[in-house]
Short mmCIF file of C-alpha atoms in Angstrom, two decimals:
data_model
loop_
_atom_site.label_atom_id
_atom_site.label_comp_id
_atom_site.label_asym_id
_atom_site.label_seq_id
_atom_site.Cartn_x
_atom_site.Cartn_y
_atom_site.Cartn_z
CA MET A 2 0.00 0.00 0.00
CA ARG A 3 0.95 3.64 -0.24
CA THR A 4 3.14 5.20 2.37
CA THR A 5 1.76 7.89 4.60
CA ALA A 6 1.65 11.06 2.60
CA VAL A 7 1.76 14.56 3.95
CA LYS A 8 -1.67 16.09 3.79
CA GLY A 9 -2.16 18.98 1.47
CA ASP A 10 0.80 18.37 -0.84
CA PHE A 11 -1.29 19.29 -3.85
CA ASN A 12 -4.87 19.29 -5.04
CA MET A 13 -5.92 15.73 -5.64
CA ILE A 14 -9.34 16.78 -6.90
CA ASN A 15 -10.37 19.89 -8.83
CA ILE A 16 -13.99 20.19 -9.84
CA LYS A 17 -15.28 23.13 -11.83
CA ASN A 18 -18.86 24.02 -12.60
CA LEU A 19 -20.09 20.44 -12.48
CA HIS A 20 -23.62 19.92 -13.78
CA LYS A 21 -25.72 16.80 -14.07
CA SER A 22 -29.26 16.61 -15.28
CA PHE A 23 -31.57 13.68 -15.96
CA GLY A 24 -33.86 14.94 -18.70
CA ASP A 25 -35.43 18.11 -17.35
CA LEU A 26 -34.33 17.41 -13.82
CA ASP A 27 -31.20 19.33 -12.78
CA VAL A 28 -29.64 17.32 -9.99
CA LEU A 29 -26.26 19.03 -9.82
CA ARG A 30 -26.30 22.72 -10.54
CA GLY A 31 -22.75 23.95 -10.72
CA ILE A 32 -20.40 22.45 -8.18
CA ASP A 33 -16.90 23.75 -7.61
CA LEU A 34 -14.62 21.92 -5.24
CA GLU A 35 -10.94 21.37 -4.64
CA VAL A 36 -9.72 18.64 -2.36
CA GLU A 37 -6.12 18.51 -1.26
CA GLN A 38 -4.26 15.23 -1.29
CA GLY A 39 -4.95 13.15 1.82
CA LYS A 40 -7.95 15.14 3.00
CA VAL A 41 -11.18 13.59 4.17
CA ILE A 42 -14.36 15.34 3.08
CA VAL A 43 -17.70 14.45 4.61
CA LEU A 44 -20.69 15.31 2.47
CA ILE A 45 -24.02 15.88 4.20
CA GLY A 46 -27.37 17.10 3.01
CA PRO A 47 -31.03 16.22 2.78
CA SER A 48 -32.17 13.37 0.57
CA GLY A 49 -32.46 14.54 -3.01
CA SER A 50 -29.79 17.18 -2.49
CA GLY A 51 -27.56 15.48 -5.07
CA LYS A 52 -24.82 14.15 -2.82
CA THR A 53 -25.02 10.58 -4.10
CA THR A 54 -25.23 11.79 -7.71
CA PHE A 55 -22.20 13.96 -7.07
CA LEU A 56 -20.24 10.99 -5.77
CA ARG A 57 -21.35 8.85 -8.71
CA CYS A 58 -20.25 11.57 -11.10
CA LEU A 59 -16.73 11.45 -9.64
CA ASN A 60 -16.67 7.73 -10.44
CA LEU A 61 -18.41 8.34 -13.78
CA LEU A 62 -21.18 5.89 -12.94
CA GLU A 63 -23.13 8.97 -13.98
CA VAL A 64 -21.57 11.02 -16.73
CA PRO A 65 -21.88 14.73 -15.90
CA THR A 66 -23.60 16.97 -18.42
CA ASP A 67 -21.23 19.91 -18.03
CA GLY A 68 -18.10 21.02 -16.24
CA THR A 69 -14.72 19.47 -15.60
CA ILE A 70 -13.31 17.03 -13.08
CA GLU A 71 -9.60 16.72 -12.48
CA ILE A 72 -8.32 13.88 -10.36
CA ASP A 73 -4.61 13.33 -9.82
CA GLN A 74 -3.84 15.65 -12.72
CA THR A 75 -6.06 13.81 -15.17
CA VAL A 76 -8.78 16.09 -16.54
CA MET A 77 -12.17 15.09 -17.89
CA ASP A 78 -14.04 17.80 -19.75
CA PHE A 79 -17.75 17.10 -20.07
CA ASN A 80 -18.37 19.84 -22.59
CA LYS A 81 -16.97 17.43 -25.13
CA PRO A 82 -18.31 13.94 -25.81
CA VAL A 83 -16.46 11.45 -23.62
CA LYS A 84 -15.07 8.19 -24.93
CA LYS A 85 -15.81 4.87 -23.27
CA LYS A 86 -12.10 4.11 -22.99
CA SER A 87 -11.34 7.32 -21.16
CA ILE A 88 -14.27 6.69 -18.82
CA THR A 89 -12.81 3.32 -17.84
CA SER A 90 -9.33 4.68 -17.27
CA PHE A 91 -10.56 7.76 -15.40
CA ARG A 92 -12.69 5.53 -13.21
CA SER A 93 -9.63 3.62 -12.08
CA LEU A 94 -8.47 6.73 -10.20
CA THR A 95 -11.29 6.30 -7.72
CA GLY A 96 -12.60 3.43 -5.63
CA MET A 97 -16.27 3.25 -4.79
CA VAL A 98 -17.96 1.79 -1.73
CA PHE A 99 -21.70 1.34 -2.08
CA GLN A 100 -24.48 1.69 0.44
CA SER A 101 -25.73 -1.80 -0.38
CA TYR A 102 -22.18 -3.25 -0.63
CA ASN A 103 -22.82 -4.78 -4.07
CA LEU A 104 -20.45 -7.64 -3.48
CA PHE A 105 -20.40 -10.31 -6.16
CA PRO A 106 -22.58 -13.01 -4.56
CA HIS A 107 -21.11 -15.83 -6.64
CA LYS A 108 -17.58 -15.16 -5.45
CA THR A 109 -15.95 -15.61 -2.05
CA ALA A 110 -14.61 -12.62 -0.11
CA LEU A 111 -11.15 -13.37 -1.48
CA GLU A 112 -12.40 -13.74 -5.05
CA ASN A 113 -14.32 -10.48 -4.75
CA VAL A 114 -11.12 -8.66 -3.85
CA MET A 115 -8.95 -10.51 -6.41
CA GLU A 116 -11.37 -9.98 -9.30
CA GLY A 117 -10.32 -6.45 -10.25
CA PRO A 118 -6.56 -6.97 -10.05
CA ILE A 119 -6.75 -10.19 -12.09
CA ILE A 120 -9.31 -9.20 -14.72
CA VAL A 121 -8.67 -5.49 -15.08
CA LYS A 122 -5.02 -5.16 -14.14
CA ASN A 123 -3.86 -8.56 -15.42
CA ILE A 124 -1.96 -9.24 -12.25
CA ALA A 125 -0.78 -12.81 -11.71
CA LYS A 126 -3.18 -14.88 -9.65
CA HIS A 127 -0.81 -15.77 -6.83
CA GLN A 128 0.22 -12.16 -6.46
CA ALA A 129 -3.38 -10.94 -6.48
CA LYS A 130 -4.21 -13.54 -3.88
CA GLU A 131 -1.41 -12.35 -1.63
CA THR A 132 -2.50 -8.72 -1.87
CA ALA A 133 -6.17 -9.60 -1.41
CA THR A 134 -5.43 -11.70 1.65
CA ALA A 135 -3.39 -8.87 3.16
CA LEU A 136 -6.18 -6.36 2.47
CA LEU A 137 -8.84 -8.60 3.97
CA THR A 138 -6.66 -9.18 7.01
CA LYS A 139 -6.27 -5.44 7.40
CA VAL A 140 -10.03 -4.89 7.42
CA GLY A 141 -10.30 -7.59 10.07
CA LEU A 142 -11.53 -10.44 7.87
CA GLY A 143 -8.43 -12.62 7.67
CA GLU A 144 -10.46 -15.54 9.00
CA LYS A 145 -13.29 -15.12 6.51
CA ILE A 146 -11.52 -14.98 3.18
CA ASP A 147 -13.21 -18.10 1.84
CA PHE A 148 -16.73 -17.12 2.91
CA TYR A 149 -19.39 -16.21 0.39
CA PRO A 150 -21.12 -12.85 0.91
CA PHE A 151 -24.31 -14.52 2.14
CA GLN A 152 -22.30 -16.06 4.97
CA LEU A 153 -21.08 -12.65 6.17
CA SER A 154 -22.80 -9.95 8.22
CA GLY A 155 -23.56 -6.60 6.64
CA GLY A 156 -20.60 -5.00 8.37
CA GLN A 157 -18.28 -7.74 7.16
CA GLN A 158 -19.64 -7.47 3.64
CA GLN A 159 -19.05 -3.74 3.63
CA ARG A 160 -15.45 -4.27 4.76
CA VAL A 161 -14.96 -6.70 1.89
CA GLY A 162 -16.38 -3.94 -0.31
CA ILE A 163 -13.74 -1.53 0.98
CA ALA A 164 -10.97 -4.10 0.45
CA ARG A 165 -12.25 -4.75 -3.07
CA ALA A 166 -12.02 -1.06 -3.92
CA LEU A 167 -8.59 -0.70 -2.30
CA ALA A 168 -7.23 -3.63 -4.28
CA MET A 169 -7.36 -1.44 -7.38
CA GLU A 170 -5.05 1.08 -5.67
CA PRO A 171 -7.21 4.13 -6.28
CA LYS A 172 -6.04 7.67 -5.61
CA VAL A 173 -9.35 8.64 -4.05
CA MET A 174 -11.91 6.59 -2.15
CA LEU A 175 -15.59 7.44 -2.47
CA PHE A 176 -18.05 6.20 0.16
CA ASP A 177 -21.76 6.38 -0.56
CA GLU A 178 -23.52 6.09 2.80
CA PRO A 179 -21.38 3.07 3.66
CA THR A 180 -23.01 2.40 7.03
CA SER A 181 -26.63 3.39 6.51
CA ALA A 182 -27.77 -0.13 5.59
CA LEU A 183 -26.10 -1.62 8.66
CA ASP A 184 -27.46 -2.64 12.03
CA PRO A 185 -26.19 -0.13 14.63
CA GLU A 186 -23.84 -2.57 16.33
CA LEU A 187 -22.04 -3.29 13.05
CA VAL A 188 -21.36 0.34 12.14
CA GLY A 189 -18.33 0.72 14.38
CA ASP A 190 -16.13 -1.85 12.62
CA VAL A 191 -16.72 -0.27 9.24
CA LEU A 192 -16.05 3.24 10.50
CA LYS A 193 -12.87 2.05 12.16
CA VAL A 194 -11.58 0.67 8.88
CA MET A 195 -12.38 3.98 7.20
CA LYS A 196 -10.71 5.92 9.97
CA ASP A 197 -7.53 3.85 9.71
CA LEU A 198 -7.55 4.37 5.99
CA ALA A 199 -7.66 8.12 6.49
CA LYS A 200 -5.23 8.42 9.37
CA GLU A 201 -2.72 5.69 8.58
CA GLU A 202 -2.74 5.54 4.80
CA GLY A 203 -3.42 9.21 4.19
CA MET A 204 -6.06 8.29 1.65
CA THR A 205 -8.02 11.09 0.03
CA MET A 206 -11.66 10.34 0.80
CA ILE A 207 -15.07 11.74 0.06
CA VAL A 208 -17.70 10.26 2.33
CA VAL A 209 -21.44 10.71 2.12
CA THR A 210 -22.61 9.88 5.63
CA HIS A 211 -24.73 11.01 8.50
CA GLU A 212 -22.37 9.59 11.10
CA MET A 213 -21.64 12.82 12.91
CA ARG A 214 -19.08 11.30 15.24
CA PHE A 215 -17.11 9.99 12.32
CA ALA A 216 -17.30 13.41 10.68
CA ARG A 217 -16.06 15.13 13.84
CA GLU A 218 -13.23 12.67 14.41
CA VAL A 219 -11.98 12.09 10.90
CA ALA A 220 -13.18 14.77 8.48
CA ASP A 221 -10.96 17.67 7.57
CA GLU A 222 -13.92 19.39 6.07
CA VAL A 223 -17.69 19.02 6.09
CA ILE A 224 -19.70 20.08 3.08
CA PHE A 225 -23.41 20.73 3.24
CA MET A 226 -25.21 20.23 -0.06
CA ASP A 227 -28.74 21.20 -0.95
CA GLU A 228 -30.62 21.46 -4.23
CA GLY A 229 -27.64 20.38 -6.27
CA LYS A 230 -25.27 22.99 -4.88
CA ILE A 231 -22.70 23.31 -2.16
CA MET A 232 -24.42 25.56 0.40
CA GLU A 233 -21.77 25.67 3.04
CA ARG A 234 -18.40 24.20 3.84
CA GLY A 235 -16.11 24.34 6.81
CA THR A 236 -14.39 22.34 9.50
CA PRO A 237 -16.61 19.85 11.33
CA ASP A 238 -16.61 22.17 14.30
CA GLN A 239 -17.73 25.18 12.27
CA ILE A 240 -20.49 23.29 10.53
CA PHE A 241 -21.83 21.36 13.47
CA THR A 242 -21.42 24.02 16.14
CA SER A 243 -22.01 27.28 14.37
CA PRO A 244 -23.41 26.81 10.88
CA LYS A 245 -23.85 30.06 8.98
CA GLU A 246 -26.63 29.08 6.63
CA ALA A 247 -30.21 28.76 7.86
CA ARG A 248 -30.70 25.66 5.76
CA THR A 249 -27.66 23.95 7.27
CA ARG A 250 -28.99 24.72 10.75
CA LYS A 251 -32.41 23.39 9.84
CA PHE A 252 -30.94 20.17 8.43
CA LEU A 253 -28.68 19.59 11.42
CA ASN A 254 -31.58 20.14 13.79
CA LEU A 255 -33.56 17.54 11.92
CA ILE A 256 -30.93 14.82 11.97
CA GLN A 257 -29.65 15.54 15.46
CA GLY A 258 -33.17 15.46 16.82
CA MET B 15 -61.39 -52.58 -21.49
CA PHE B 16 -63.04 -55.15 -23.70
CA LEU B 17 -60.08 -55.09 -26.06
CA LEU B 18 -57.53 -55.25 -23.28
CA SER B 19 -59.15 -58.28 -21.68
CA ASN B 20 -59.14 -59.90 -25.11
CA ILE B 21 -55.39 -59.51 -25.30
CA PHE B 22 -54.79 -60.90 -21.85
CA ASN B 23 -57.05 -63.88 -22.54
CA ASP B 24 -55.13 -64.70 -25.68
CA PRO B 25 -51.62 -65.93 -24.75
CA GLU B 26 -50.57 -66.29 -28.37
CA ARG B 27 -51.40 -62.68 -29.21
CA MET B 28 -49.72 -61.61 -25.97
CA ASN B 29 -46.49 -63.37 -26.92
CA HIS B 30 -46.66 -61.84 -30.37
CA LEU B 31 -46.92 -58.34 -28.93
CA VAL B 32 -44.10 -58.89 -26.46
CA SER B 33 -41.81 -60.09 -29.21
CA ILE B 34 -42.65 -57.06 -31.39
CA ALA B 35 -41.99 -54.77 -28.45
CA GLN B 36 -38.64 -56.44 -27.89
CA THR B 37 -37.45 -56.47 -31.49
CA SER B 38 -38.52 -52.89 -32.10
CA LEU B 39 -36.71 -51.65 -29.00
CA TYR B 40 -33.27 -51.91 -30.58
CA PRO B 41 -34.00 -49.84 -33.75
CA MET B 42 -35.81 -47.22 -31.66
CA ILE B 43 -32.91 -46.86 -29.22
CA GLU B 44 -30.60 -46.74 -32.21
CA GLY B 45 -32.70 -43.88 -33.61
CA ALA B 46 -32.47 -42.12 -30.28
CA ILE B 47 -28.70 -42.52 -30.00
CA LYS B 48 -27.91 -41.73 -33.63
CA ASN B 49 -30.38 -38.91 -34.18
CA THR B 50 -32.65 -37.81 -31.32
CA ILE B 51 -29.91 -37.26 -28.73
CA PRO B 52 -27.25 -35.72 -31.01
CA LEU B 53 -29.91 -33.52 -32.60
CA THR B 54 -31.06 -32.34 -29.16
CA LEU B 55 -27.57 -31.70 -27.81
CA ILE B 56 -26.14 -29.96 -30.89
CA THR B 57 -29.26 -27.88 -31.31
CA PHE B 58 -29.34 -26.85 -27.68
CA VAL B 59 -25.73 -25.65 -27.72
CA LEU B 60 -26.15 -23.75 -31.01
CA GLY B 61 -29.52 -22.42 -29.91
CA LEU B 62 -28.10 -21.20 -26.62
CA ILE B 63 -25.29 -19.33 -28.34
CA LEU B 64 -27.85 -17.76 -30.66
CA ALA B 65 -30.05 -16.97 -27.66
CA VAL B 66 -27.29 -15.16 -25.73
CA LEU B 67 -26.40 -13.12 -28.82
CA THR B 68 -30.05 -12.30 -29.43
CA ALA B 69 -30.62 -11.33 -25.80
CA LEU B 70 -27.56 -9.05 -25.87
CA ALA B 71 -28.76 -7.51 -29.12
CA ARG B 72 -32.15 -6.84 -27.54
CA LEU B 73 -30.47 -5.21 -24.53
CA SER B 74 -27.98 -3.29 -26.65
CA SER B 75 -28.26 0.46 -27.00
CA ILE B 76 -27.75 0.13 -30.76
CA LYS B 77 -31.14 0.40 -32.47
CA ILE B 78 -30.41 -1.80 -35.48
CA PHE B 79 -29.34 -4.73 -33.26
CA GLN B 80 -32.53 -4.38 -31.28
CA ILE B 81 -34.64 -4.41 -34.42
CA ILE B 82 -32.92 -7.44 -35.94
CA ALA B 83 -33.36 -9.36 -32.67
CA ARG B 84 -37.01 -8.38 -32.34
CA VAL B 85 -37.87 -9.35 -35.91
CA TYR B 86 -36.09 -12.69 -35.56
CA VAL B 87 -37.84 -13.57 -32.31
CA SER B 88 -41.18 -12.42 -33.68
CA ILE B 89 -40.95 -14.54 -36.84
CA ILE B 90 -39.80 -17.69 -35.08
CA ARG B 91 -42.32 -17.43 -32.27
CA GLY B 92 -45.11 -16.43 -34.60
CA THR B 93 -44.85 -19.37 -36.98
CA PRO B 94 -45.20 -23.11 -36.32
CA LEU B 95 -41.99 -25.06 -35.92
CA LEU B 96 -43.26 -27.73 -38.30
CA VAL B 97 -43.84 -25.12 -41.01
CA GLN B 98 -40.33 -23.76 -40.45
CA LEU B 99 -38.88 -27.25 -40.85
CA PHE B 100 -40.88 -27.79 -44.04
CA ILE B 101 -39.68 -24.48 -45.49
CA ILE B 102 -36.06 -25.40 -44.81
CA PHE B 103 -36.22 -29.01 -46.00
CA TYR B 104 -38.94 -29.07 -48.67
CA GLY B 105 -39.04 -25.38 -49.60
CA LEU B 106 -35.43 -24.31 -50.06
CA PRO B 107 -34.74 -26.88 -52.85
CA ASN B 108 -36.96 -24.65 -55.04
CA LEU B 109 -34.18 -22.08 -54.73
CA GLY B 110 -31.65 -24.76 -55.54
CA VAL B 111 -30.65 -25.09 -51.88
CA THR B 112 -30.82 -28.71 -50.81
CA ILE B 113 -29.96 -29.54 -47.24
CA SER B 114 -29.83 -33.01 -45.69
CA PRO B 115 -32.63 -33.95 -43.27
CA PHE B 116 -30.36 -33.93 -40.22
CA ILE B 117 -28.79 -30.54 -41.01
CA SER B 118 -32.22 -29.10 -41.87
CA ALA B 119 -33.44 -30.22 -38.47
CA ILE B 120 -30.41 -28.69 -36.73
CA ILE B 121 -31.00 -25.36 -38.47
CA GLY B 122 -34.72 -25.34 -37.77
CA PHE B 123 -34.52 -26.36 -34.12
CA SER B 124 -31.54 -24.07 -33.37
CA LEU B 125 -33.41 -21.07 -34.74
CA SER B 126 -36.37 -22.05 -32.60
CA VAL B 127 -34.41 -22.57 -29.38
CA GLY B 128 -32.46 -19.38 -30.06
CA ALA B 129 -35.63 -17.32 -30.20
CA TYR B 130 -37.41 -18.83 -27.19
CA ALA B 131 -34.32 -19.04 -24.97
CA SER B 132 -33.30 -15.47 -25.82
CA GLU B 133 -36.32 -14.22 -23.89
CA ILE B 134 -35.31 -16.36 -20.90
CA ILE B 135 -31.75 -15.10 -21.01
CA ARG B 136 -32.82 -11.50 -21.49
CA ALA B 137 -35.08 -11.75 -18.44
CA SER B 138 -32.32 -13.42 -16.40
CA ILE B 139 -29.84 -10.68 -17.26
CA LEU B 140 -32.40 -8.02 -16.35
CA SER B 141 -33.07 -9.77 -13.04
CA ILE B 142 -29.50 -9.12 -11.85
CA PRO B 143 -29.49 -5.90 -9.80
CA LYS B 144 -28.01 -2.82 -11.46
CA GLY B 145 -25.60 -2.53 -8.53
CA GLN B 146 -23.76 -5.59 -9.83
CA TRP B 147 -22.96 -3.85 -13.11
CA GLU B 148 -21.92 -0.76 -11.18
CA ALA B 149 -19.72 -2.74 -8.81
CA GLY B 150 -18.01 -4.25 -11.86
CA TYR B 151 -17.57 -0.87 -13.49
CA SER B 152 -16.33 0.66 -10.24
CA ILE B 153 -13.38 -1.73 -10.14
CA GLY B 154 -12.53 -0.75 -13.70
CA MET B 155 -14.28 -3.42 -15.73
CA THR B 156 -15.48 -2.83 -19.27
CA TYR B 157 -19.01 -3.80 -20.34
CA THR B 158 -17.76 -7.12 -21.73
CA GLN B 159 -15.75 -7.96 -18.61
CA ALA B 160 -18.66 -7.14 -16.30
CA LEU B 161 -21.01 -9.16 -18.49
CA LYS B 162 -18.75 -12.20 -18.63
CA ARG B 163 -17.44 -12.23 -15.08
CA ILE B 164 -20.29 -10.77 -13.04
CA ILE B 165 -23.62 -10.75 -14.83
CA LEU B 166 -23.79 -13.92 -16.94
CA PRO B 167 -22.64 -16.29 -14.16
CA GLN B 168 -25.44 -14.98 -11.95
CA ALA B 169 -27.95 -14.92 -14.80
CA ALA B 170 -27.07 -18.56 -15.54
CA ARG B 171 -28.29 -19.61 -12.13
CA VAL B 172 -31.59 -17.79 -12.61
CA SER B 173 -32.11 -19.21 -16.07
CA ILE B 174 -31.44 -22.90 -15.36
CA PRO B 175 -35.04 -23.89 -14.46
CA PRO B 176 -36.70 -22.21 -17.48
CA LEU B 177 -33.88 -23.33 -19.81
CA SER B 178 -34.37 -26.89 -18.63
CA ASN B 179 -37.96 -26.58 -19.72
CA THR B 180 -36.78 -25.46 -23.13
CA PHE B 181 -34.35 -28.36 -23.27
CA ILE B 182 -36.99 -30.95 -22.40
CA SER B 183 -39.44 -29.43 -24.91
CA LEU B 184 -36.70 -29.55 -27.51
CA LEU B 185 -36.03 -33.22 -26.87
CA LYS B 186 -39.71 -33.98 -27.45
CA ASP B 187 -40.02 -31.60 -30.41
CA THR B 188 -37.28 -33.49 -32.23
CA SER B 189 -40.00 -36.04 -33.00
CA LEU B 190 -41.19 -33.48 -35.59
CA ALA B 191 -37.96 -34.20 -37.47
CA SER B 192 -39.54 -37.53 -38.42
CA LEU B 193 -41.64 -35.52 -40.88
CA ILE B 194 -38.55 -34.27 -42.71
CA LEU B 195 -37.17 -37.79 -42.94
CA VAL B 196 -34.75 -37.79 -40.02
CA THR B 197 -34.72 -41.38 -38.82
CA GLU B 198 -34.96 -40.50 -35.16
CA LEU B 199 -36.74 -42.41 -32.43
CA PHE B 200 -40.31 -41.67 -33.49
CA ARG B 201 -39.68 -42.23 -37.19
CA LYS B 202 -38.36 -45.68 -36.36
CA ALA B 203 -41.58 -46.37 -34.45
CA GLN B 204 -43.63 -45.18 -37.43
CA GLU B 205 -41.65 -47.33 -39.85
CA ILE B 206 -42.06 -50.46 -37.76
CA ALA B 207 -45.75 -49.82 -37.15
CA ALA B 208 -46.35 -49.31 -40.86
CA LYS B 209 -45.23 -52.90 -41.39
CA ASN B 210 -47.07 -54.70 -38.60
CA TYR B 211 -49.98 -52.32 -37.88
CA GLU B 212 -49.32 -52.42 -34.10
CA PHE B 213 -49.67 -48.64 -33.84
CA LEU B 214 -50.78 -48.52 -30.23
CA LEU B 215 -47.97 -50.69 -28.96
CA LEU B 216 -45.20 -48.92 -30.88
CA TYR B 217 -46.34 -45.40 -30.16
CA ILE B 218 -46.68 -46.17 -26.46
CA GLU B 219 -43.23 -47.70 -26.56
CA ALA B 220 -41.88 -44.55 -28.21
CA ALA B 221 -43.64 -42.41 -25.60
CA ALA B 222 -42.06 -44.49 -22.82
CA LEU B 223 -38.59 -43.98 -24.27
CA TYR B 224 -39.11 -40.20 -24.49
CA TRP B 225 -40.32 -40.21 -20.92
CA ILE B 226 -37.21 -42.05 -19.72
CA LEU B 227 -34.94 -39.61 -21.57
CA CYS B 228 -36.79 -36.61 -20.09
CA THR B 229 -36.60 -38.05 -16.59
CA ILE B 230 -32.85 -38.43 -16.91
CA LEU B 231 -32.65 -34.80 -18.03
CA SER B 232 -34.63 -33.68 -15.00
CA PHE B 233 -32.12 -35.36 -12.72
CA ILE B 234 -29.26 -33.63 -14.51
CA GLN B 235 -31.10 -30.32 -14.15
CA GLY B 236 -31.40 -30.90 -10.41
CA SER B 237 -27.70 -31.50 -9.95
CA ILE B 238 -26.74 -28.44 -12.02
CA GLU B 239 -29.09 -26.31 -9.92
CA ASN B 240 -27.54 -27.59 -6.72
CA LYS B 241 -24.10 -26.75 -7.97
CA LEU B 242 -25.03 -23.22 -9.02
CA ASN B 243 -26.94 -22.60 -5.80
CA ARG B 244 -23.91 -23.04 -3.57
CA TYR B 245 -23.52 -19.28 -3.08
CA VAL B 246 -27.15 -18.62 -2.24
CA ALA B 247 -28.42 -18.48 1.33
CA LYS B 248 -30.62 -21.47 2.07
#
């Protein structure tokens, strides 16, 4: 894995004027964002605010309708038609962790993690197995490598999902509500893996989550999104303790009860 | 009942029937091994390949592929299999195209299986959650890689029961090939019956042989399902 990098060496992500619409529906309405290398961004906002779409645009699971995204000095310009090939290669810069895990049910934990390196990166099987075993051990599943997803708990499945994404050695990790499908007692293990990834590996991360404790402990910055725009951004303390925008306050009141 | 009791009260006639049943068994099994079974197996493999291609064409974003697939499925499903076989075997010679009975049957049945099974495969592919495609894409897979490695293996499991139905129907439908002169199991029965007029006996015997073959297939289906179900919670 990568060695610990100094935070803020350079901008890992540069997003300019990002737009995404589905037909007449404008979901993202001009997003600008820079993220320095090694920073952890937590994205919050009401449902329908576009946070998941935003994350999916970074991974090109949705192709934006306008704007540019630069990740690790590779630029995608969505004013021009994008080629399938460049989508695939741009996608490899990011790893995605899904709310519903989306593990491959017909493959064991180990095979799930080995799949990308072997099929996409053409890495030799024994080598991929070694790396995958190490990754699964690191997320606390060294004992479960030969289990099928249906034999694992939600929290374990999600950790396999994280290992699967990490196996592709992405520059940025994207988490789409990684713990919101989990039973409360399983959330902790997943968050711990994410925390280690941020603190020990210095991974650049964008996390859509409503886990406020995680945001306070790990995030360098919290971004509040609403109606397809970034409404407010700041340190966790600024956002959670003294939000400037009325809408941010209203949202935080709602989720904090 | 009257007729049956007649047979049982007449030992000579009974012996006669038993000996016909015995001597006709060998040519019928020969017909099954030389024609019915190879025809079924070859056709099923070719038909399945055609079906996957047709299903992918239907699901493709390219309009012309969709149209070709739709027209093909519509024509095959909308016309009787027997008529299709007659067109290939008896009709095409009018264009100077003469095809042997066995090959005609392979073409006709493959086209048929391809059309029917394509709907099964299309539905199976659609039944796999979208998140599986996305998970494949998210680790850098192309469409083809995700299809081959992630989607089709899962779709295969879903499609085994309905495809087994298709397979069993196909095995029985091959009896239609008797009408384009393929000397398969049922044609043998017809030929023998034409000589000795024991229609009831020979056709029941043929039916019994089909039933045995289909039962064997059902067992095979069961073991394939068990194998593919190993990753599903029970």
